[in-house]
Amino acid sequence: MIFELTEEQLAVREAARDFAQNVLKPGVIERDSTMTYPTDQVRQMGELGFLGMMVDPKYGGGGMDTISYVLAMEEISKVDNSCSVIVSVNNSLVCWGLETFGTEAQKDKYLTKLATGEWIGAFCLSEPEAGSDATSQRTTAVDMGDHYLLNGTKNWITNGGTSRVHLVIAQTDPEKGHRGINAFIVETDWDGVEIGAKEDKLGIRSSDTHTIMYSDVKVPKENRIGDDGFGFKFAMKTLTGGRIGIAAQALGIAAGAYELSLAYSKEREAFGKPISKHQAIAFKLADMATDIEAARLLVYRSAWMKDQHMDYTGASSMAKVFASETAMKHTVEAVQIHGGYGFVKEYHVERLMRDAKITQIYEGTSEVQRIVISRQIIKKGELYIPVVTPSVVAG
Ligand code: CAA
């Protein structure tokens, strides 16, 4: 078992850390308070290659592995989770879905722009009445011969107002249940696409979350992704990878709060010594460090399993549920360690605490992850331990 990162992976982590600490950190409090979309920062992330990290270079991507992607997500998420959710959705849900299941023509037309960050994409699955129960799609796409006619409403769409491309999941044949669902590439400047107001959220406040309405939008036949009826599986397979990205975001939130708490507790004195020397604080730090290391192992393992082309369905859900619950629990502790300073914006930990909550909700709630994990372990009939044969490792 090898726990070392490669030179290349270390360089990606360093570049992401440098960008997060030097470019994202100044201004992150202001952007969060005013719900200002990080336009400049997103442009720079595109230039640095963070928006299409795993995409084949022939489509303009970085050709990197999933481990490199989670390392970048972790570092960016220590600082700015509005930016890291943009990175996650564009990489995992949009670029990966298109590269894996799109046609060459779709990749040439869309992926090349999305992988470089010239365009940003959004993944439109959730609806007012279809969140966890994702098969209950009310959005319809009626086959009109040479095109589909799309009607419906999508909720909580990350990148909703800034994206040029939506991957929209819609019902084409309600009689067929999940086999009557399809996924479509929709350009946001087409007639009938209406963007609702930006949501005023608890956390990730500068990210761009909107309701989207589609009214008689004409979607060309060639913009359907995969065979007829593949849309639900497209969504599930794409989300399985997406959950690794959100797990890495949660890991970054927890690690960022921990790093701030460790530094603060060494400086802040009470009763004649640094508070880190008081057992009440030292034990909190010990619990944080232990849970974060455990989360890190789950997150890196799920990324590694994806890179090895293993079945990572259960592993990504385990990583997401554990990392997001670690983020929530320990950002609350980070605020506690900071005392009154933790309750004000200047010290960053209150923002990380607010940001942590969404990682337990989006891309599948913690309850949905437990559905996925329990189905996996029952199906496999044993504890979830991946068996790796040398041929699998060799690729
Ligand atoms: N990979 C491949 N196929 C899968 C799959 C997976 N991970 N999960 C399910 N499927 C397949 C099943 O095999 C089944 O196919 P067959 O009938 O051919 O065997 C089909 O899909 C239906 O599966 P289920 O019967 O398991 O479906 P279900 O109705 O019981 O739902 C669920 C399962 C796991 C609860 C699913 O609905 C789910 O994941 N819900 C949560 C949705 C979600 O994560 N939403 C997030 C919104 S996107 C977002 O947040 C992005 C953002 O902006 C940040």
Coordinates of C-alpha atoms and ligand atoms in Angstrom, one line a residue:
M1 CA 0.0 0.0 0.0
I2 CA 1.6 3.3 -1.1
F3 CA 0.5 6.5 0.5
E4 CA 2.8 8.9 -1.3
L5 CA 1.8 11.6 -3.8
T6 CA 3.7 11.9 -7.1
E7 CA 5.8 15.0 -7.9
E8 CA 3.1 16.1 -10.3
Q9 CA 0.3 15.7 -7.7
L10 CA 2.4 17.7 -5.2
A11 CA 2.9 20.4 -7.7
V12 CA -0.8 20.7 -8.4
R13 CA -1.5 20.9 -4.7
E14 CA 1.1 23.6 -4.3
A15 CA -0.3 25.6 -7.2
A16 CA -3.8 25.4 -5.8
R17 CA -2.7 26.3 -2.3
D18 CA -0.8 29.3 -3.6
F19 CA -3.8 30.5 -5.7
A20 CA -6.2 30.0 -2.8
Q21 CA -4.1 31.7 -0.2
N22 CA -2.8 34.6 -2.4
V23 CA -5.6 35.2 -4.8
L24 CA -8.8 33.9 -3.3
K25 CA -8.3 34.8 0.4
P26 CA -8.1 38.6 0.0
G27 CA -11.7 39.5 -0.8
V28 CA -13.4 36.3 0.2
I29 CA -15.2 37.8 3.2
E30 CA -16.4 40.7 1.1
R31 CA -17.6 38.5 -1.7
D32 CA -19.4 36.3 0.8
S33 CA -21.1 39.2 2.5
T34 CA -22.3 40.9 -0.7
M35 CA -23.0 37.6 -2.6
T36 CA -20.7 38.8 -5.4
Y37 CA -20.0 36.2 -8.0
P38 CA -16.1 35.7 -8.3
T39 CA -15.9 36.6 -12.0
D40 CA -12.2 37.5 -12.1
Q41 CA -11.3 34.6 -9.9
V42 CA -13.2 32.1 -12.1
R43 CA -11.4 33.5 -15.2
Q44 CA -8.1 33.0 -13.5
M45 CA -9.1 29.4 -12.5
G46 CA -9.8 28.7 -16.1
E47 CA -6.4 30.1 -17.2
L48 CA -4.6 28.0 -14.5
G49 CA -6.4 24.9 -15.8
F50 CA -8.6 24.2 -12.7
L51 CA -11.9 24.1 -14.6
G52 CA -11.1 21.1 -16.8
M53 CA -8.5 19.3 -14.9
M54 CA -9.2 15.7 -15.9
V55 CA -10.3 16.4 -19.5
D56 CA -8.1 15.0 -22.3
P57 CA -5.7 17.7 -23.5
K58 CA -7.1 17.2 -27.1
Y59 CA -10.3 18.9 -25.8
G60 CA -8.4 21.6 -24.0
G61 CA -8.2 19.9 -20.5
G62 CA -5.3 19.2 -18.2
G63 CA -5.3 15.4 -18.6
M64 CA -4.8 15.0 -14.9
D65 CA -5.9 12.2 -12.6
T66 CA -8.7 12.4 -10.0
I67 CA -6.2 12.6 -7.1
S68 CA -4.8 15.8 -8.5
Y69 CA -8.3 17.1 -8.8
V70 CA -9.2 16.4 -5.2
L71 CA -5.9 17.9 -4.0
A72 CA -6.8 21.1 -5.8
M73 CA -10.4 21.0 -4.5
E74 CA -9.1 20.6 -1.0
E75 CA -6.8 23.6 -1.1
I76 CA -9.3 25.9 -2.8
S77 CA -12.0 24.7 -0.3
K78 CA -9.9 25.7 2.7
V79 CA -10.5 29.3 1.6
D80 CA -13.4 29.8 -0.9
N81 CA -16.1 27.3 -1.3
S82 CA -18.1 29.5 -3.7
C83 CA -15.1 29.0 -6.0
S84 CA -14.6 25.3 -5.2
V85 CA -18.2 24.4 -6.0
I86 CA -17.8 26.1 -9.4
V87 CA -14.7 24.0 -9.9
S88 CA -16.4 20.8 -8.8
V89 CA -19.6 21.2 -10.9
N90 CA -17.7 22.2 -14.0
N91 CA -15.1 19.4 -13.7
S92 CA -17.1 16.5 -12.3
L93 CA -20.7 17.0 -13.4
V94 CA -20.3 18.8 -16.7
C95 CA -16.9 18.1 -18.3
W96 CA -16.7 14.5 -17.0
G97 CA -20.3 13.7 -18.1
L98 CA -19.8 15.1 -21.5
E99 CA -16.3 13.5 -22.1
T100 CA -17.5 10.1 -20.9
F101 CA -20.9 9.9 -22.6
G102 CA -21.0 12.7 -25.2
T103 CA -20.5 12.2 -29.0
E104 CA -17.4 13.5 -30.7
A105 CA -19.5 16.4 -32.2
Q106 CA -20.8 17.3 -28.7
K107 CA -17.3 17.3 -27.3
D108 CA -15.9 19.4 -30.2
K109 CA -18.7 21.9 -29.8
Y110 CA -19.0 22.1 -26.0
L111 CA -16.3 20.3 -24.1
T112 CA -13.5 22.3 -25.7
K113 CA -15.0 25.5 -24.4
L114 CA -16.0 24.1 -21.0
A115 CA -12.7 22.5 -20.2
T116 CA -10.8 25.8 -20.6
G117 CA -13.3 27.8 -18.6
E118 CA -14.3 29.9 -21.7
W119 CA -17.8 28.6 -20.9
I120 CA -19.1 27.4 -17.5
G121 CA -21.6 24.6 -17.3
A122 CA -24.4 23.7 -14.9
F123 CA -26.0 20.3 -14.1
C124 CA -29.8 20.6 -13.9
L125 CA -31.4 17.6 -12.1
S126 CA -33.1 19.0 -9.0
E127 CA -36.6 20.2 -9.2
P128 CA -39.1 21.8 -6.7
E129 CA -40.6 18.3 -6.2
A130 CA -37.6 16.1 -7.1
G131 CA -34.6 16.4 -4.9
S132 CA -33.5 13.1 -3.3
D133 CA -36.2 11.2 -5.3
A134 CA -34.5 12.0 -8.6
T135 CA -36.6 9.7 -10.7
S136 CA -39.7 11.9 -10.1
Q137 CA -38.8 14.4 -12.8
R138 CA -41.6 16.7 -13.8
T139 CA -39.6 18.5 -16.5
T140 CA -40.6 17.1 -19.9
A141 CA -38.9 16.8 -23.3
V142 CA -41.4 15.8 -25.9
D143 CA -40.1 14.2 -29.1
M144 CA -41.2 16.5 -32.0
G145 CA -39.4 14.6 -34.8
D146 CA -36.3 16.7 -35.5
H147 CA -36.1 18.2 -32.0
Y148 CA -37.3 17.9 -28.4
L149 CA -39.6 20.5 -26.8
L150 CA -38.4 21.1 -23.2
N151 CA -40.7 22.5 -20.5
G152 CA -40.2 22.6 -16.7
T153 CA -38.5 24.1 -13.7
K154 CA -35.1 23.3 -12.1
N155 CA -34.1 24.4 -8.6
W156 CA -30.9 25.2 -6.7
I157 CA -28.8 25.2 -9.9
T158 CA -25.2 26.0 -9.2
N159 CA -23.7 28.2 -11.9
G160 CA -27.4 28.8 -12.9
G161 CA -26.9 32.4 -13.9
T162 CA -23.4 32.4 -15.3
S163 CA -23.3 29.2 -17.3
R164 CA -23.5 29.0 -21.1
V165 CA -24.4 25.4 -21.1
H166 CA -26.9 23.4 -19.0
L167 CA -27.0 19.6 -18.9
V168 CA -30.7 19.1 -18.3
I169 CA -32.4 15.9 -17.1
A170 CA -36.0 15.5 -18.3
Q171 CA -38.8 13.0 -18.7
T172 CA -39.4 11.9 -22.2
D173 CA -41.7 9.0 -21.5
P174 CA -43.3 8.9 -18.1
E175 CA -44.7 5.3 -18.7
K176 CA -41.1 4.0 -18.7
G177 CA -40.1 5.4 -15.2
H178 CA -36.4 6.0 -14.9
R179 CA -35.9 4.4 -18.4
G180 CA -38.0 7.2 -19.9
I181 CA -35.6 9.9 -18.7
N182 CA -33.0 11.6 -20.9
A183 CA -30.2 14.2 -20.6
F184 CA -29.8 17.1 -22.9
I185 CA -27.3 19.8 -23.7
V186 CA -29.1 23.2 -23.6
E187 CA -27.5 26.5 -24.4
T188 CA -28.7 29.2 -22.1
D189 CA -29.2 31.9 -24.8
W190 CA -31.8 29.8 -26.6
D191 CA -35.4 31.0 -26.7
G192 CA -37.4 29.9 -23.7
V193 CA -34.6 29.6 -21.1
E194 CA -35.3 31.9 -18.2
I195 CA -33.0 32.4 -15.2
G196 CA -34.7 33.2 -11.9
A197 CA -33.3 35.4 -9.1
K198 CA -30.1 34.5 -7.4
E199 CA -30.7 32.6 -4.1
D200 CA -29.7 34.3 -0.8
K201 CA -28.0 31.4 0.9
L202 CA -26.6 30.4 4.3
G203 CA -23.2 29.5 2.8
I204 CA -21.3 29.5 -0.5
R205 CA -23.0 32.8 -0.9
S206 CA -21.1 34.2 -3.8
S207 CA -21.7 31.2 -5.9
D208 CA -24.4 31.5 -8.4
T209 CA -27.5 29.5 -7.4
H210 CA -30.7 30.0 -9.4
T211 CA -34.1 28.5 -10.3
I212 CA -34.3 27.9 -14.1
M213 CA -37.4 27.8 -16.1
Y214 CA -37.6 26.2 -19.6
S215 CA -40.7 27.1 -21.7
D216 CA -41.0 25.4 -25.1
V217 CA -37.2 25.3 -25.6
K218 CA -36.3 23.6 -28.9
V219 CA -33.5 21.2 -28.2
P220 CA -31.9 19.6 -31.4
K221 CA -32.0 15.8 -31.5
E222 CA -28.2 15.8 -31.6
N223 CA -28.0 17.4 -28.2
R224 CA -29.4 14.3 -26.4
I225 CA -26.6 12.6 -24.4
G226 CA -26.4 8.8 -25.0
D227 CA -29.1 6.4 -26.2
D228 CA -32.8 7.1 -25.6
G229 CA -33.6 6.5 -22.0
F230 CA -30.0 6.8 -20.7
G231 CA -30.6 10.1 -18.8
F232 CA -31.2 8.7 -15.3
K233 CA -28.1 6.5 -15.5
F234 CA -26.2 9.4 -16.9
A235 CA -27.2 11.5 -13.9
M236 CA -26.3 8.7 -11.4
K237 CA -23.0 7.8 -12.9
T238 CA -22.0 11.5 -13.2
L239 CA -23.1 12.2 -9.6
T240 CA -21.1 9.2 -8.3
G241 CA -17.9 11.0 -9.5
G242 CA -19.3 14.4 -8.4
R243 CA -19.6 13.1 -4.9
I244 CA -15.8 12.7 -4.8
G245 CA -15.5 16.4 -5.6
I246 CA -17.9 17.5 -2.9
A247 CA -16.2 15.1 -0.4
A248 CA -12.9 16.9 -1.3
Q249 CA -14.7 20.2 -0.7
A250 CA -15.8 19.1 2.7
L251 CA -12.4 17.8 3.5
G252 CA -10.9 21.2 2.6
I253 CA -13.5 23.0 4.8
A254 CA -12.6 20.8 7.8
A255 CA -8.9 21.1 7.1
G256 CA -9.0 24.8 6.6
A257 CA -10.9 25.3 9.9
Y258 CA -8.4 23.0 11.6
E259 CA -5.4 24.9 10.3
L260 CA -6.8 28.2 11.5
S261 CA -7.7 26.7 14.9
L262 CA -4.3 25.2 15.4
A263 CA -2.5 28.5 14.6
Y264 CA -4.9 30.5 16.7
S265 CA -4.7 28.2 19.7
K266 CA -0.9 28.5 19.7
E267 CA -1.0 32.3 19.8
R268 CA -4.0 33.0 22.0
E269 CA -3.2 32.8 25.7
A270 CA -5.5 32.2 28.7
F271 CA -4.7 31.5 32.3
G272 CA -1.0 32.2 31.6
K273 CA -0.4 29.9 28.6
P274 CA -1.4 29.3 25.0
I275 CA -4.9 27.7 24.9
S276 CA -3.4 24.8 22.9
K277 CA -1.7 23.8 26.1
H278 CA -5.1 23.4 27.9
Q279 CA -6.4 19.9 27.6
A280 CA -9.9 21.2 26.8
I281 CA -8.6 22.7 23.5
A282 CA -5.8 20.2 22.8
F283 CA -8.3 17.3 22.8
K284 CA -10.5 19.1 20.4
L285 CA -7.5 19.6 18.1
A286 CA -6.6 15.9 18.4
D287 CA -10.2 14.9 17.5
M288 CA -10.2 17.3 14.5
A289 CA -6.9 16.0 13.2
T290 CA -7.9 12.3 13.6
D291 CA -11.3 12.7 11.8
I292 CA -9.7 14.9 9.1
E293 CA -7.0 12.2 8.4
A294 CA -9.7 9.5 8.2
A295 CA -11.8 11.7 5.8
R296 CA -8.7 12.3 3.7
L297 CA -8.0 8.6 3.4
L298 CA -11.6 8.0 2.3
V299 CA -11.5 10.9 -0.2
Y300 CA -8.1 10.0 -1.7
R301 CA -9.1 6.3 -1.9
S302 CA -12.3 7.0 -3.8
A303 CA -10.4 9.2 -6.2
W304 CA -7.7 6.5 -6.7
M305 CA -10.4 3.8 -7.2
K306 CA -11.9 6.0 -10.0
D307 CA -8.5 6.4 -11.6
Q308 CA -8.1 2.6 -11.4
H309 CA -11.5 2.1 -13.2
M310 CA -12.8 0.2 -10.2
D311 CA -16.4 0.4 -9.0
Y312 CA -16.3 3.5 -6.8
T313 CA -20.0 3.9 -6.1
G314 CA -19.9 3.0 -2.4
A315 CA -16.5 4.5 -1.9
S316 CA -17.5 8.0 -3.1
S317 CA -20.6 7.9 -1.0
M318 CA -18.6 6.9 2.1
A319 CA -16.1 9.7 1.4
K320 CA -18.9 12.2 1.0
V321 CA -20.9 11.3 4.0
F322 CA -17.9 11.1 6.3
A323 CA -16.1 14.2 5.1
S324 CA -19.2 16.3 5.1
E325 CA -20.1 15.2 8.6
T326 CA -16.5 15.8 9.7
A327 CA -16.7 19.3 8.2
M328 CA -19.9 20.2 10.0
K329 CA -18.8 18.9 13.3
H330 CA -15.3 20.4 13.4
T331 CA -16.2 23.8 11.9
V332 CA -18.5 24.2 14.9
E333 CA -15.5 23.2 17.1
A334 CA -13.3 25.7 15.3
V335 CA -15.7 28.5 16.1
Q336 CA -15.7 27.3 19.7
I337 CA -11.9 27.3 19.9
H338 CA -11.8 30.9 18.5
G339 CA -14.4 32.0 21.1
G340 CA -15.8 35.4 20.4
Y341 CA -13.4 35.9 17.5
G342 CA -14.9 32.8 15.9
F343 CA -18.3 34.5 15.8
V344 CA -17.1 37.4 13.7
K345 CA -16.3 37.3 9.9
E346 CA -12.7 38.5 10.1
Y347 CA -11.5 35.1 11.4
H348 CA -12.9 33.0 8.6
V349 CA -14.2 30.0 10.6
E350 CA -17.8 31.2 10.9
R351 CA -17.9 31.2 7.0
L352 CA -16.4 27.7 6.9
M353 CA -19.1 26.6 9.4
R354 CA -21.8 28.0 7.2
D355 CA -20.3 26.5 4.0
A356 CA -20.0 23.1 5.6
K357 CA -23.7 22.6 5.8
I358 CA -24.3 22.4 2.1
T359 CA -21.8 19.6 1.7
Q360 CA -24.3 17.4 3.7
I361 CA -27.1 18.3 1.3
Y362 CA -26.0 18.8 -2.3
E363 CA -25.0 16.1 -4.8
G364 CA -27.0 13.7 -2.6
T365 CA -27.9 14.3 1.1
S366 CA -26.1 12.3 3.8
E367 CA -29.3 10.2 3.9
V368 CA -29.1 9.5 0.2
Q369 CA -25.4 8.5 0.7
R370 CA -26.4 6.0 3.3
I371 CA -29.0 4.5 0.9
V372 CA -26.2 4.1 -1.7
I373 CA -23.7 2.6 0.9
S374 CA -26.2 0.2 2.4
R375 CA -27.3 -1.0 -1.0
Q376 CA -23.7 -1.6 -2.0
I377 CA -22.7 -3.5 1.1
I378 CA -25.9 -5.6 1.0
K379 CA -25.3 -6.4 -2.7
K380 CA -21.7 -7.3 -2.1
G381 CA -22.5 -9.4 1.0
E382 CA -19.4 -8.3 2.9
L383 CA -17.7 -5.3 4.4
Y384 CA -16.8 -2.8 1.7
I385 CA -13.1 -3.6 1.1
P386 CA -11.9 -3.2 -2.5
V387 CA -9.9 -6.2 -3.8
V388 CA -7.2 -4.9 -6.0
T389 CA -5.4 -7.3 -8.3
P390 CA -2.0 -6.4 -9.8
S391 CA -3.6 -6.3 -13.3
V392 CA -6.1 -3.7 -12.1
V393 CA -3.3 -1.5 -10.6
A394 CA -1.3 -1.8 -13.8
G395 CA -4.3 -0.4 -15.6
Ligands
CAA1 N1 -24.5 4.2 -11.2 C1 -25.1 3.6 -12.3 N2 -26.5 3.3 -12.3 C2 -27.2 3.6 -11.2 C3 -26.6 4.2 -10.1 C4 -25.2 4.5 -10.1 N3 -24.6 5.1 -9.1 N4 -27.6 4.4 -9.1 C5 -28.7 3.9 -9.6 N5 -28.4 3.4 -10.9 C6 -29.4 2.7 -11.8 C7 -29.9 1.4 -11.2 O1 -29.1 0.3 -11.4 C8 -31.3 1.3 -11.8 O2 -31.2 0.8 -13.1 P1 -31.8 -0.7 -13.5 O3 -33.3 -0.5 -13.2 O4 -31.5 -0.8 -15.0 O5 -31.2 -1.7 -12.7 C9 -31.7 2.7 -12.0 O6 -30.5 3.5 -12.0 C10 -32.6 3.2 -10.9 O7 -32.0 3.1 -9.7 P2 -32.7 2.9 -8.3 O8 -33.8 2.0 -8.4 O9 -31.6 2.7 -7.3 O10 -33.3 4.4 -8.1 P3 -34.0 5.0 -6.8 O11 -35.2 5.7 -7.3 O12 -34.1 4.0 -5.7 O13 -33.0 6.2 -6.4 C11 -31.1 7.2 -5.3 C12 -31.7 6.0 -6.0 C13 -29.7 6.8 -4.9 C14 -31.8 7.7 -4.1 C15 -31.0 8.4 -6.4 O14 -32.3 8.8 -6.7 C16 -30.2 9.6 -5.9 O15 -29.0 9.5 -6.0 N6 -30.8 10.7 -5.4 C17 -30.1 11.9 -5.1 C18 -30.0 12.8 -6.3 C19 -28.9 13.8 -6.1 O16 -27.8 13.4 -5.7 N7 -29.2 15.0 -6.4 C20 -28.2 16.0 -6.4 C21 -28.6 17.1 -7.4 S1 -27.3 17.7 -8.3 C22 -26.4 18.9 -7.4 O17 -26.6 19.0 -6.2 C23 -25.4 19.6 -8.2 C24 -25.1 21.0 -7.7 O18 -25.5 22.0 -8.2 C25 -24.0 21.1 -6.7

